[in-house]
Amino acid sequence: MIISKSREEIELMRESALIVSKTLGILAPEIKPGVTTLKLDKLAEEFIRDHGAVPGFLGLYDFPNSLCMSPNAQVVHGIPNDTPLKEGDIISIDCGALKNGFYGDHAYTFEVGEVAPEVKKLLQVTKESLYVGIREFKAGNRVGDVGYAIQKYTEDHGYGVVRELVGHGLGKTMHEDPEMPNYGKRGRGKKFVEGMVVAIEPMINLGTKRIKQLPDGWTILTADNKPSAHFEHDVALVDGKPELLSTFKYIYESLNINTKEEEEFRAKVYD
Ligand code: MG
Ligand code: MG
């Protein structure tokens, strides 16, 4: 059952989403060769608690940490550890925060130092596919319209779209209806309703779409050990249009990256 949120509830959810956005923003400048994912996890937990929230993933389904940290061939659900990141790695950081009874949940894949051009391209296209998908999250559309858009955009680049893991509704629980796959058919699936909030999160592989899982019971990685990218935003359906609750702007400010991608997204949604 899809649970619609009131305007007041959506503002509370924005608060939770922005705590996650700011957490990713403070981590961004720390992501360098030599840093461990465990150190980043501790920084994140401290920041989240200092902002009156609780880490959303810590203890959720018994997950042991605050962040899911998934380098290189890991798709999602990687567990922070004391292995230092190295030049040329990529690292997906997925972060959750719970405040005022509502969850925020979003993710970004970072470059560690200089990354190979084909991997850079994977990150760029995956992030673009996130916005391409979010644009289809609008009144009159269905779950399949978002999935179709992401799948088409990324498969046209020859990438593999992970099937087993999907986006989801978000609210007082981390995973609500509906499931939001990154593949699908136009006009299929549940119809979007005003006030619903979803986490849209393409997980896109450089090679095969197939995945495997490590014996730790958590870590998902690509079956061919080629890199995988993951970007996620929290989005509310307001006045029939997608409204971003999370933002990458704190990451870009930290890294001195000059981009207008969120402004361009809004311009396309409201044109
Ligand atoms: Mg997430
Ligand atoms: Mg999610």
mmCIF file of C-alpha atoms and ligand atoms in Angstrom:
data_model
loop_
_atom_site.group_PDB
_atom_site.id
_atom_site.type_symbol
_atom_site.label_atom_id
_atom_site.label_comp_id
_atom_site.label_asym_id
_atom_site.label_seq_id
_atom_site.Cartn_x
_atom_site.Cartn_y
_atom_site.Cartn_z
ATOM 1 C CA MET A 1 0.000 0.000 0.000
ATOM 2 C CA ILE A 2 1.376 3.403 -0.978
ATOM 3 C CA ILE A 3 1.344 5.857 1.949
ATOM 4 C CA SER A 4 0.853 9.488 0.894
ATOM 5 C CA LYS A 5 2.394 12.176 3.055
ATOM 6 C CA SER A 6 0.907 15.555 3.985
ATOM 7 C CA ARG A 7 2.769 18.761 3.117
ATOM 8 C CA GLU A 8 3.930 18.965 6.744
ATOM 9 C CA GLU A 9 5.214 15.398 6.643
ATOM 10 C CA ILE A 10 7.022 16.061 3.372
ATOM 11 C CA GLU A 11 8.810 19.011 5.018
ATOM 12 C CA LEU A 12 9.907 16.714 7.858
ATOM 13 C CA MET A 13 11.151 14.229 5.280
ATOM 14 C CA ARG A 14 13.070 17.014 3.562
ATOM 15 C CA GLU A 15 14.799 17.671 6.880
ATOM 16 C CA SER A 16 15.874 14.024 7.145
ATOM 17 C CA ALA A 17 16.964 13.939 3.499
ATOM 18 C CA LEU A 18 19.043 17.097 3.935
ATOM 19 C CA ILE A 19 20.858 15.646 6.941
ATOM 20 C CA VAL A 20 21.960 12.858 4.610
ATOM 21 C CA SER A 21 22.884 15.386 1.901
ATOM 22 C CA LYS A 22 25.013 17.360 4.361
ATOM 23 C CA THR A 23 26.613 14.169 5.660
ATOM 24 C CA LEU A 24 27.718 13.277 2.124
ATOM 25 C CA GLY A 25 28.953 16.868 1.829
ATOM 26 C CA ILE A 26 31.263 16.609 4.843
ATOM 27 C CA LEU A 27 32.576 13.215 3.704
ATOM 28 C CA ALA A 28 33.381 14.384 0.161
ATOM 29 C CA PRO A 29 36.694 16.175 0.921
ATOM 30 C CA GLU A 30 37.857 13.227 3.088
ATOM 31 C CA ILE A 31 37.599 10.748 0.227
ATOM 32 C CA LYS A 32 41.238 10.402 -0.827
ATOM 33 C CA PRO A 33 43.728 7.590 -1.322
ATOM 34 C CA GLY A 34 44.625 6.165 2.106
ATOM 35 C CA VAL A 35 41.372 6.877 3.937
ATOM 36 C CA THR A 36 39.455 3.873 5.265
ATOM 37 C CA THR A 37 35.739 3.396 4.854
ATOM 38 C CA LEU A 38 35.515 2.735 8.586
ATOM 39 C CA LYS A 39 36.896 6.217 9.315
ATOM 40 C CA LEU A 40 34.323 7.765 6.975
ATOM 41 C CA ASP A 41 31.618 5.737 8.690
ATOM 42 C CA LYS A 42 32.595 7.155 12.096
ATOM 43 C CA LEU A 43 32.612 10.726 10.745
ATOM 44 C CA ALA A 44 29.156 10.206 9.298
ATOM 45 C CA GLU A 45 27.700 8.719 12.464
ATOM 46 C CA GLU A 46 29.032 11.609 14.538
ATOM 47 C CA PHE A 47 27.672 14.220 12.121
ATOM 48 C CA ILE A 48 24.234 12.595 11.948
ATOM 49 C CA ARG A 49 23.942 12.363 15.746
ATOM 50 C CA ASP A 50 25.185 15.964 16.151
ATOM 51 C CA HIS A 51 22.254 17.019 13.981
ATOM 52 C CA GLY A 52 19.622 15.405 16.168
ATOM 53 C CA ALA A 53 19.158 12.348 14.002
ATOM 54 C CA VAL A 54 19.961 8.664 14.213
ATOM 55 C CA PRO A 55 21.887 6.757 11.512
ATOM 56 C CA GLY A 56 19.180 5.127 9.427
ATOM 57 C CA PHE A 57 21.045 1.968 8.483
ATOM 58 C CA LEU A 58 22.759 1.156 11.785
ATOM 59 C CA GLY A 59 20.971 -1.927 13.106
ATOM 60 C CA LEU A 60 18.432 -1.915 10.261
ATOM 61 C CA TYR A 61 17.975 -5.595 9.400
ATOM 62 C CA ASP A 62 21.035 -5.950 11.702
ATOM 63 C CA PHE A 63 23.356 -3.956 9.387
ATOM 64 C CA PRO A 64 26.489 -3.270 11.482
ATOM 65 C CA ASN A 65 27.350 0.331 10.452
ATOM 66 C CA SER A 66 25.968 3.770 9.594
ATOM 67 C CA LEU A 67 26.996 3.800 5.937
ATOM 68 C CA CYS A 68 26.874 1.264 3.145
ATOM 69 C CA MET A 69 30.291 1.645 1.503
ATOM 70 C CA SER A 70 30.637 -0.161 -1.798
ATOM 71 C CA PRO A 71 33.907 0.315 -3.716
ATOM 72 C CA ASN A 72 34.550 -0.595 -7.357
ATOM 73 C CA ALA A 73 32.814 -3.885 -8.254
ATOM 74 C CA GLN A 74 30.623 -3.707 -5.161
ATOM 75 C CA VAL A 75 27.129 -2.570 -6.133
ATOM 76 C CA VAL A 76 25.558 -1.822 -2.745
ATOM 77 C CA HIS A 77 25.443 -2.926 0.906
ATOM 78 C CA GLY A 78 29.222 -3.035 1.381
ATOM 79 C CA ILE A 79 30.339 -2.990 5.017
ATOM 80 C CA PRO A 80 32.876 -0.339 6.125
ATOM 81 C CA ASN A 81 36.303 -1.797 6.924
ATOM 82 C CA ASP A 82 39.923 -0.780 7.529
ATOM 83 C CA THR A 83 41.165 -1.289 3.968
ATOM 84 C CA PRO A 84 42.403 2.087 2.675
ATOM 85 C CA LEU A 85 40.899 3.438 -0.527
ATOM 86 C CA LYS A 86 43.410 3.798 -3.338
ATOM 87 C CA GLU A 87 43.971 6.073 -6.321
ATOM 88 C CA GLY A 88 41.536 5.241 -9.134
ATOM 89 C CA ASP A 89 38.900 3.576 -6.933
ATOM 90 C CA ILE A 90 35.271 4.556 -6.947
ATOM 91 C CA ILE A 91 33.203 4.340 -3.792
ATOM 92 C CA SER A 92 29.407 4.313 -3.522
ATOM 93 C CA ILE A 93 28.355 5.814 -0.208
ATOM 94 C CA ASP A 94 24.761 5.176 0.782
ATOM 95 C CA CYS A 95 23.577 6.992 3.901
ATOM 96 C CA GLY A 96 20.380 6.981 5.946
ATOM 97 C CA ALA A 97 19.133 9.268 8.716
ATOM 98 C CA LEU A 98 16.064 9.062 10.933
ATOM 99 C CA LYS A 99 14.656 12.255 12.420
ATOM 100 C CA ASN A 100 11.150 13.239 13.573
ATOM 101 C CA GLY A 101 10.098 9.682 12.777
ATOM 102 C CA PHE A 102 10.979 9.908 9.079
ATOM 103 C CA TYR A 103 13.851 8.472 7.082
ATOM 104 C CA GLY A 104 16.167 10.109 4.585
ATOM 105 C CA ASP A 105 18.108 7.736 2.314
ATOM 106 C CA HIS A 106 20.406 8.791 -0.467
ATOM 107 C CA ALA A 107 23.644 7.919 -2.151
ATOM 108 C CA TYR A 108 26.481 9.152 -4.334
ATOM 109 C CA THR A 109 29.387 7.393 -6.012
ATOM 110 C CA PHE A 110 32.665 9.265 -5.485
ATOM 111 C CA GLU A 111 35.941 9.147 -7.405
ATOM 112 C CA VAL A 112 39.119 8.527 -5.408
ATOM 113 C CA GLY A 113 41.841 10.570 -7.068
ATOM 114 C CA GLU A 114 42.053 10.104 -10.837
ATOM 115 C CA VAL A 115 39.671 7.502 -12.250
ATOM 116 C CA ALA A 116 39.866 5.693 -15.616
ATOM 117 C CA PRO A 117 37.865 7.462 -18.361
ATOM 118 C CA GLU A 118 35.488 4.529 -18.918
ATOM 119 C CA VAL A 119 34.663 4.481 -15.200
ATOM 120 C CA LYS A 120 34.187 8.266 -15.109
ATOM 121 C CA LYS A 121 31.750 7.860 -17.962
ATOM 122 C CA LEU A 122 29.852 5.137 -16.073
ATOM 123 C CA LEU A 123 29.427 7.510 -13.125
ATOM 124 C CA GLN A 124 28.293 10.372 -15.323
ATOM 125 C CA VAL A 125 25.744 8.308 -17.248
ATOM 126 C CA THR A 126 24.386 6.666 -14.080
ATOM 127 C CA LYS A 127 23.884 10.062 -12.456
ATOM 128 C CA GLU A 128 22.200 11.381 -15.594
ATOM 129 C CA SER A 129 19.921 8.320 -15.606
ATOM 130 C CA LEU A 130 18.835 9.209 -12.072
ATOM 131 C CA TYR A 131 17.483 12.561 -13.290
ATOM 132 C CA VAL A 132 16.046 11.003 -16.449
ATOM 133 C CA GLY A 133 14.146 8.576 -14.213
ATOM 134 C CA ILE A 134 13.004 11.187 -11.703
ATOM 135 C CA ARG A 135 11.487 13.270 -14.511
ATOM 136 C CA GLU A 136 9.047 10.403 -15.148
ATOM 137 C CA PHE A 137 7.909 10.428 -11.510
ATOM 138 C CA LYS A 138 4.848 12.571 -12.172
ATOM 139 C CA ALA A 139 1.061 12.507 -12.058
ATOM 140 C CA GLY A 140 -0.466 10.089 -14.556
ATOM 141 C CA ASN A 141 2.675 7.949 -14.778
ATOM 142 C CA ARG A 142 3.400 4.568 -13.259
ATOM 143 C CA VAL A 143 6.336 2.759 -11.702
ATOM 144 C CA GLY A 144 7.242 1.220 -15.068
ATOM 145 C CA ASP A 145 7.693 4.652 -16.669
ATOM 146 C CA VAL A 146 10.563 5.517 -14.316
ATOM 147 C CA GLY A 147 12.165 2.100 -14.696
ATOM 148 C CA TYR A 148 11.835 2.184 -18.468
ATOM 149 C CA ALA A 149 13.515 5.593 -18.693
ATOM 150 C CA ILE A 150 16.496 4.555 -16.548
ATOM 151 C CA GLN A 151 16.907 1.229 -18.342
ATOM 152 C CA LYS A 152 16.707 2.765 -21.814
ATOM 153 C CA TYR A 153 19.162 5.529 -20.994
ATOM 154 C CA THR A 154 21.791 3.262 -19.472
ATOM 155 C CA GLU A 155 21.418 0.262 -21.798
ATOM 156 C CA ASP A 156 21.844 2.609 -24.758
ATOM 157 C CA HIS A 157 25.352 3.122 -23.354
ATOM 158 C CA GLY A 158 25.893 -0.635 -23.182
ATOM 159 C CA TYR A 159 25.680 -0.886 -19.402
ATOM 160 C CA GLY A 160 24.033 -3.569 -17.257
ATOM 161 C CA VAL A 161 21.005 -2.684 -15.117
ATOM 162 C CA VAL A 162 20.892 -4.588 -11.830
ATOM 163 C CA ARG A 163 17.560 -6.389 -11.476
ATOM 164 C CA GLU A 164 17.627 -7.822 -7.967
ATOM 165 C CA LEU A 165 17.926 -4.495 -6.105
ATOM 166 C CA VAL A 166 15.487 -1.641 -6.547
ATOM 167 C CA GLY A 167 14.435 1.778 -5.295
ATOM 168 C CA HIS A 168 11.496 2.075 -2.940
ATOM 169 C CA GLY A 169 8.891 4.155 -1.198
ATOM 170 C CA LEU A 170 10.210 5.990 1.850
ATOM 171 C CA GLY A 171 8.620 7.350 5.013
ATOM 172 C CA LYS A 172 8.298 6.195 8.596
ATOM 173 C CA THR A 173 9.960 2.998 7.437
ATOM 174 C CA MET A 174 13.020 2.761 5.199
ATOM 175 C CA HIS A 175 11.366 0.528 2.644
ATOM 176 C CA GLU A 176 7.729 1.177 1.784
ATOM 177 C CA ASP A 177 5.594 0.460 -1.239
ATOM 178 C CA PRO A 178 6.105 0.737 -4.104
ATOM 179 C CA GLU A 179 9.251 -0.995 -5.251
ATOM 180 C CA MET A 180 10.941 1.199 -7.865
ATOM 181 C CA PRO A 181 12.949 -1.005 -10.247
ATOM 182 C CA ASN A 182 15.503 0.574 -12.568
ATOM 183 C CA TYR A 183 14.023 -1.361 -15.480
ATOM 184 C CA GLY A 184 10.493 -1.767 -16.725
ATOM 185 C CA LYS A 185 7.850 -1.159 -19.330
ATOM 186 C CA ARG A 186 6.039 2.080 -20.020
ATOM 187 C CA GLY A 187 2.579 2.345 -18.492
ATOM 188 C CA ARG A 188 3.019 -0.710 -16.250
ATOM 189 C CA GLY A 189 2.991 -1.034 -12.477
ATOM 190 C CA LYS A 190 1.457 1.022 -9.705
ATOM 191 C CA LYS A 191 0.157 4.493 -10.488
ATOM 192 C CA PHE A 192 1.847 7.424 -8.773
ATOM 193 C CA VAL A 193 -0.243 9.344 -6.235
ATOM 194 C CA GLU A 194 0.087 12.875 -4.888
ATOM 195 C CA GLY A 195 2.142 13.106 -1.694
ATOM 196 C CA MET A 196 4.042 9.849 -2.138
ATOM 197 C CA VAL A 197 7.786 9.856 -1.474
ATOM 198 C CA VAL A 198 10.250 7.512 -3.156
ATOM 199 C CA ALA A 199 13.955 6.800 -3.201
ATOM 200 C CA ILE A 200 15.013 6.420 -6.830
ATOM 201 C CA GLU A 201 18.400 4.737 -7.096
ATOM 202 C CA PRO A 202 19.875 3.394 -10.332
ATOM 203 C CA MET A 203 22.505 0.685 -9.765
ATOM 204 C CA ILE A 204 24.320 0.403 -13.069
ATOM 205 C CA ASN A 205 27.171 -1.918 -14.029
ATOM 206 C CA LEU A 206 29.934 -1.323 -16.556
ATOM 207 C CA GLY A 207 29.628 -4.955 -17.672
ATOM 208 C CA THR A 208 27.082 -7.632 -16.944
ATOM 209 C CA LYS A 209 23.844 -6.896 -15.090
ATOM 210 C CA ARG A 210 24.356 -10.065 -13.075
ATOM 211 C CA ILE A 211 25.420 -9.881 -9.436
ATOM 212 C CA LYS A 212 26.740 -12.106 -6.671
ATOM 213 C CA GLN A 213 26.878 -11.787 -2.902
ATOM 214 C CA LEU A 214 29.819 -12.125 -0.534
ATOM 215 C CA PRO A 215 29.675 -14.676 2.301
ATOM 216 C CA ASP A 216 29.190 -11.754 4.756
ATOM 217 C CA GLY A 217 25.525 -11.930 3.750
ATOM 218 C CA TRP A 218 25.476 -8.261 2.796
ATOM 219 C CA THR A 219 27.891 -7.158 0.096
ATOM 220 C CA ILE A 220 26.496 -7.279 -3.432
ATOM 221 C CA LEU A 221 29.023 -7.184 -6.257
ATOM 222 C CA THR A 222 29.042 -7.561 -10.009
ATOM 223 C CA ALA A 223 29.346 -11.126 -11.314
ATOM 224 C CA ASP A 224 32.206 -10.093 -13.654
ATOM 225 C CA ASN A 225 34.009 -7.922 -11.055
ATOM 226 C CA LYS A 226 33.698 -4.836 -13.268
ATOM 227 C CA PRO A 227 32.794 -1.510 -11.612
ATOM 228 C CA SER A 228 29.264 -0.520 -10.620
ATOM 229 C CA ALA A 229 27.792 2.934 -9.966
ATOM 230 C CA HIS A 230 24.951 4.000 -7.664
ATOM 231 C CA PHE A 231 23.217 7.362 -7.235
ATOM 232 C CA GLU A 232 20.082 7.996 -5.198
ATOM 233 C CA HIS A 233 17.724 10.871 -4.459
ATOM 234 C CA ASP A 234 14.631 11.176 -2.273
ATOM 235 C CA VAL A 235 11.748 12.623 -4.248
ATOM 236 C CA ALA A 236 8.197 13.689 -3.319
ATOM 237 C CA LEU A 237 5.274 13.997 -5.716
ATOM 238 C CA VAL A 238 4.000 17.541 -5.134
ATOM 239 C CA ASP A 239 1.369 19.182 -7.350
ATOM 240 C CA GLY A 240 1.821 16.291 -9.744
ATOM 241 C CA LYS A 241 5.537 16.930 -10.199
ATOM 242 C CA PRO A 242 8.727 15.435 -8.767
ATOM 243 C CA GLU A 243 10.293 17.531 -6.042
ATOM 244 C CA LEU A 244 13.825 16.682 -4.914
ATOM 245 C CA LEU A 245 14.061 16.431 -1.126
ATOM 246 C CA SER A 246 17.775 15.559 -1.168
ATOM 247 C CA THR A 247 20.542 17.433 -2.955
ATOM 248 C CA PHE A 248 24.096 16.851 -4.152
ATOM 249 C CA LYS A 249 24.920 20.552 -3.750
ATOM 250 C CA TYR A 250 26.860 20.069 -0.489
ATOM 251 C CA ILE A 251 29.096 17.527 -2.222
ATOM 252 C CA TYR A 252 29.734 19.923 -5.087
ATOM 253 C CA GLU A 253 30.441 22.819 -2.719
ATOM 254 C CA SER A 254 32.974 20.687 -0.813
ATOM 255 C CA LEU A 255 34.714 19.580 -4.001
ATOM 256 C CA ASN A 256 34.531 22.951 -5.795
ATOM 257 C CA ILE A 257 32.581 21.354 -8.611
ATOM 258 C CA ASN A 258 30.671 23.868 -10.657
ATOM 259 C CA THR A 259 27.499 22.263 -11.994
ATOM 260 C CA LYS A 260 23.980 23.378 -12.717
ATOM 261 C CA GLU A 261 22.547 19.855 -12.911
ATOM 262 C CA GLU A 262 19.846 20.319 -10.256
ATOM 263 C CA GLU A 263 18.790 23.698 -11.687
ATOM 264 C CA GLU A 264 18.667 22.145 -15.155
ATOM 265 C CA PHE A 265 16.609 19.278 -13.778
ATOM 266 C CA ARG A 266 14.095 21.688 -12.241
ATOM 267 C CA ALA A 267 13.941 23.731 -15.432
ATOM 268 C CA LYS A 268 13.035 20.578 -17.384
ATOM 269 C CA VAL A 269 10.408 19.524 -14.845
ATOM 270 C CA TYR A 270 8.735 22.944 -14.729
ATOM 271 C CA ASP A 271 9.030 23.968 -18.394
HETATM 272 MG MG MG B 1 20.129 4.317 -0.081
HETATM 273 MG MG MG B 2 17.325 3.419 -0.906
#
